[in-house]
GROMACS .gro file of C-alpha atoms in nm:
model
  186
    1MET     CA    1   1.982   9.307   6.109
    2THR     CA    2   1.754   9.318   5.805
    3LYS     CA    3   1.381   9.318   5.868
    4ILE     CA    4   1.176   9.128   5.610
    5VAL     CA    5   0.820   9.247   5.552
    6HIS     CA    6   0.593   9.054   5.316
    7CYS     CA    7   0.327   9.290   5.183
    8ILE     CA    8   0.027   9.084   5.074
    9ARG     CA    9  -0.266   9.237   4.890
   10HIS     CA   10  -0.609   9.097   4.981
   11GLY     CA   11  -0.786   8.850   4.753
   12GLN     CA   12  -1.040   8.969   4.495
   13SER     CA   13  -1.325   9.166   4.653
   14THR     CA   14  -1.679   9.220   4.529
   15PHE     CA   15  -1.572   9.578   4.447
   16ASN     CA   16  -1.269   9.455   4.245
   17ALA     CA   17  -1.487   9.213   4.044
   18HIS     CA   18  -1.755   9.474   3.967
   19TYR     CA   19  -1.502   9.747   3.884
   20ALA     CA   20  -1.306   9.515   3.650
   21GLU     CA   21  -1.625   9.429   3.461
   22HIS     CA   22  -1.805   9.767   3.458
   23GLY     CA   23  -1.540  10.033   3.531
   24GLU     CA   24  -1.749  10.202   3.796
   25ASP     CA   25  -1.778  10.215   4.176
   26PRO     CA   26  -2.063   9.977   4.270
   27GLY     CA   27  -2.114  10.134   4.614
   28HIS     CA   28  -1.989   9.831   4.807
   29ILE     CA   29  -1.905   9.964   5.154
   30ASP     CA   30  -1.626   9.756   5.317
   31ALA     CA   31  -1.633   9.501   5.032
   32ARG     CA   32  -1.593   9.132   5.114
   33LEU     CA   33  -1.400   8.864   4.923
   34THR     CA   34  -1.562   8.693   4.626
   35GLU     CA   35  -1.548   8.317   4.572
   36LEU     CA   36  -1.247   8.380   4.347
   37GLY     CA   37  -1.089   8.590   4.623
   38LEU     CA   38  -1.132   8.306   4.872
   39ARG     CA   39  -0.973   8.063   4.623
   40GLN     CA   40  -0.680   8.303   4.568
   41VAL     CA   41  -0.621   8.306   4.943
   42ALA     CA   42  -0.640   7.925   4.966
   43GLU     CA   43  -0.392   7.891   4.678
   44ARG     CA   44  -0.143   8.141   4.830
   45ALA     CA   45  -0.150   8.000   5.186
   46PRO     CA   46   0.073   7.692   5.130
   47GLU     CA   47   0.360   7.899   4.993
   48LEU     CA   48   0.357   8.121   5.306
   49ARG     CA   49   0.351   7.833   5.558
   50PRO     CA   50   0.731   7.777   5.571
   51ASN     CA   51   0.800   8.142   5.669
   52PRO     CA   52   0.871   8.197   6.042
   53TYR     CA   53   0.649   8.503   6.080
   54GLU     CA   54   0.662   8.671   6.418
   55LEU     CA   55   0.379   8.915   6.349
   56ILE     CA   56   0.088   8.952   6.106
   57VAL     CA   57  -0.048   9.304   6.062
   58THR     CA   58  -0.388   9.330   5.897
   59SER     CA   59  -0.593   9.625   5.780
   60PRO     CA   60  -0.936   9.641   5.949
   61LEU     CA   61  -1.114   9.636   5.612
   62THR     CA   62  -1.313   9.311   5.596
   63ARG     CA   63  -1.149   9.183   5.276
   64ALA     CA   64  -0.807   9.212   5.442
   65ILE     CA   65  -0.922   9.038   5.761
   66GLN     CA   66  -1.076   8.756   5.556
   67THR     CA   67  -0.747   8.723   5.366
   68THR     CA   68  -0.545   8.729   5.689
   69MET     CA   69  -0.751   8.454   5.850
   70GLY     CA   70  -0.736   8.240   5.536
   71LEU     CA   71  -0.358   8.278   5.509
   72PHE     CA   72  -0.256   8.275   5.874
   73GLY     CA   73  -0.545   8.137   6.082
   74ASP     CA   74  -0.367   7.802   6.116
   75HIS     CA   75  -0.008   7.904   6.030
   76PRO     CA   76   0.246   7.673   6.199
   77ALA     CA   77   0.446   7.966   6.345
   78ARG     CA   78   0.129   8.083   6.524
   79PRO     CA   79   0.221   8.449   6.481
   80ALA     CA   80   0.034   8.721   6.668
   81ILE     CA   81  -0.227   8.899   6.451
   82LEU     CA   82  -0.251   9.275   6.501
   83VAL     CA   83  -0.529   9.482   6.346
   84GLU     CA   84  -0.380   9.820   6.246
   85CYS     CA   85  -0.559  10.099   6.057
   86LEU     CA   86  -0.247  10.297   5.960
   87HIS     CA   87  -0.213  10.092   5.637
   88ARG     CA   88  -0.582  10.097   5.542
   89GLU     CA   89  -0.652  10.174   5.178
   90HIS     CA   90  -0.649  10.529   5.039
   91LEU     CA   91  -1.012  10.630   5.079
   92GLU     CA   92  -1.124  10.711   4.727
   93SER     CA   93  -1.388  10.443   4.665
   94SER     CA   94  -1.690  10.303   4.849
   95CYS     CA   95  -1.507   9.981   4.939
   96ASP     CA   96  -1.252  10.182   5.140
   97VAL     CA   97  -1.515  10.300   5.389
   98GLY     CA   98  -1.482  10.059   5.680
   99SER     CA   99  -1.714   9.889   5.923
  100ALA     CA  100  -1.744  10.022   6.277
  101VAL     CA  101  -1.534   9.856   6.548
  102SER     CA  102  -1.854   9.737   6.722
  103HIS     CA  103  -1.950   9.547   6.404
  104LEU     CA  104  -1.599   9.407   6.342
  105SER     CA  105  -1.573   9.287   6.704
  106ARG     CA  106  -1.890   9.083   6.659
  107GLU     CA  107  -1.789   8.940   6.321
  108PHE     CA  108  -1.428   8.862   6.421
  109PRO     CA  109  -1.444   8.801   6.800
  110HIS     CA  110  -1.101   8.631   6.805
  111LEU     CA  111  -0.928   8.959   6.706
  112SER     CA  112  -0.874   9.270   6.918
  113PHE     CA  113  -1.009   9.603   6.797
  114ASP     CA  114  -1.000   9.782   7.136
  115HIS     CA  115  -0.717  10.014   7.028
  116LEU     CA  116  -0.912  10.150   6.727
  117ASP     CA  117  -1.167  10.430   6.723
  118GLU     CA  118  -1.523  10.322   6.638
  119VAL     CA  119  -1.479  10.509   6.305
  120TRP     CA  120  -1.115  10.436   6.212
  121TRP     CA  121  -1.118  10.527   5.840
  122HIS     CA  122  -1.066  10.879   5.701
  123ASN     CA  123  -1.373  11.082   5.793
  124GLU     CA  124  -1.257  11.444   5.816
  125GLY     CA  125  -1.393  11.687   5.559
  126GLU     CA  126  -1.692  11.724   5.331
  127ILE     CA  127  -1.899  11.420   5.237
  128ASN     CA  128  -1.892  11.380   4.858
  129GLU     CA  129  -2.177  11.293   4.620
  130ARG     CA  130  -2.106  10.922   4.675
  131GLY     CA  131  -2.165  10.953   5.051
  132PHE     CA  132  -1.814  10.945   5.198
  133VAL     CA  133  -1.517  11.172   5.263
  134TYR     CA  134  -1.233  11.145   5.009
  135GLU     CA  135  -0.887  11.123   5.173
  136PRO     CA  136  -0.661  11.401   5.036
  137ALA     CA  137  -0.342  11.278   4.864
  138HIS     CA  138  -0.109  11.460   5.106
  139VAL     CA  139  -0.283  11.300   5.406
  140PHE     CA  140  -0.250  10.958   5.242
  141GLU     CA  141   0.119  11.004   5.151
  142GLU     CA  142   0.199  11.115   5.507
  143ARG     CA  143   0.021  10.804   5.641
  144VAL     CA  144   0.226  10.576   5.414
  145GLU     CA  145   0.547  10.727   5.556
  146ARG     CA  146   0.418  10.695   5.914
  147PHE     CA  147   0.348  10.326   5.850
  148ARG     CA  148   0.696  10.274   5.703
  149GLY     CA  149   0.840  10.427   6.022
  150TRP     CA  150   0.607  10.220   6.240
  151LEU     CA  151   0.727   9.899   6.069
  152ALA     CA  152   1.092  10.002   6.106
  153GLU     CA  153   1.039  10.054   6.482
  154ARG     CA  154   0.883   9.709   6.537
  155PRO     CA  155   1.111   9.459   6.716
  156GLU     CA  156   1.013   9.166   6.490
  157THR     CA  157   1.236   9.071   6.196
  158MET     CA  158   0.980   8.868   5.995
  159ILE     CA  159   0.644   9.039   5.944
  160ALA     CA  160   0.355   8.987   5.704
  161VAL     CA  161   0.129   9.285   5.629
  162VAL     CA  162  -0.208   9.217   5.468
  163GLY     CA  163  -0.346   9.524   5.298
  164HIS     CA  164  -0.435   9.706   4.982
  165GLY     CA  165  -0.327   9.784   4.626
  166THR     CA  166  -0.290  10.162   4.627
  167PHE     CA  167  -0.131  10.168   4.973
  168PHE     CA  168   0.123   9.899   4.880
  169SER     CA  169   0.198  10.071   4.547
  170ARG     CA  170   0.322  10.372   4.748
  171LEU     CA  171   0.499  10.160   5.009
  172THR     CA  172   0.676   9.916   4.772
  173GLY     CA  173   0.682  10.103   4.440
  174ARG     CA  174   0.466   9.855   4.251
  175PHE     CA  175   0.098   9.770   4.224
  176LEU     CA  176   0.018   9.418   4.344
  177ALA     CA  177  -0.242   9.188   4.194
  178ASN     CA  178  -0.496   9.032   4.430
  179CYS     CA  179  -0.316   8.803   4.676
  180GLU     CA  180   0.026   8.892   4.533
  181VAL     CA  181   0.322   8.921   4.773
  182ALA     CA  182   0.595   9.188   4.759
  183THR     CA  183   0.899   9.178   4.985
  184LEU     CA  184   1.011   9.494   5.159
  185GLU     CA  185   1.349   9.500   5.336
  186LEU     CA  186   1.391   9.755   5.614
   0.00000   0.00000   0.00000
């Protein structure tokens, strides 16, 4: 049986808006959605409502959680929402440094973070001049393949994954715009 996975990139973040205008990393740790990002989510939600999702998988980055709740918080199928860090963004910018589990648990008390380490983003290696540890390309590529395998092993046949541009470009073969959906068949 074919498994359908809808890969949905988060709405516009404060980092995305600043980078598009200025071409530089603004230093926004765990960037949140902008007003435009929230509108993008609200506009996308109705088209996803008819899908009988069995599971929603969201990255623990705040912009992805905000997108997930906007798209699926009141979805008629009432799918389970699982926070999973395997498909977090490739850590190469400030916005890809996450918030600690203790912080996320307070901000999103309706979601479970118990299975994640307090620091769940890439943090092994030397801290760079911008204050974080860059994730090596080979580590990132291996993580993309682990996530593909993880999805293939899931029992559900209709899954939505809310995540990030660079990660989805490796997983699906194309770069998604904010709040764009790509279908992956496994």
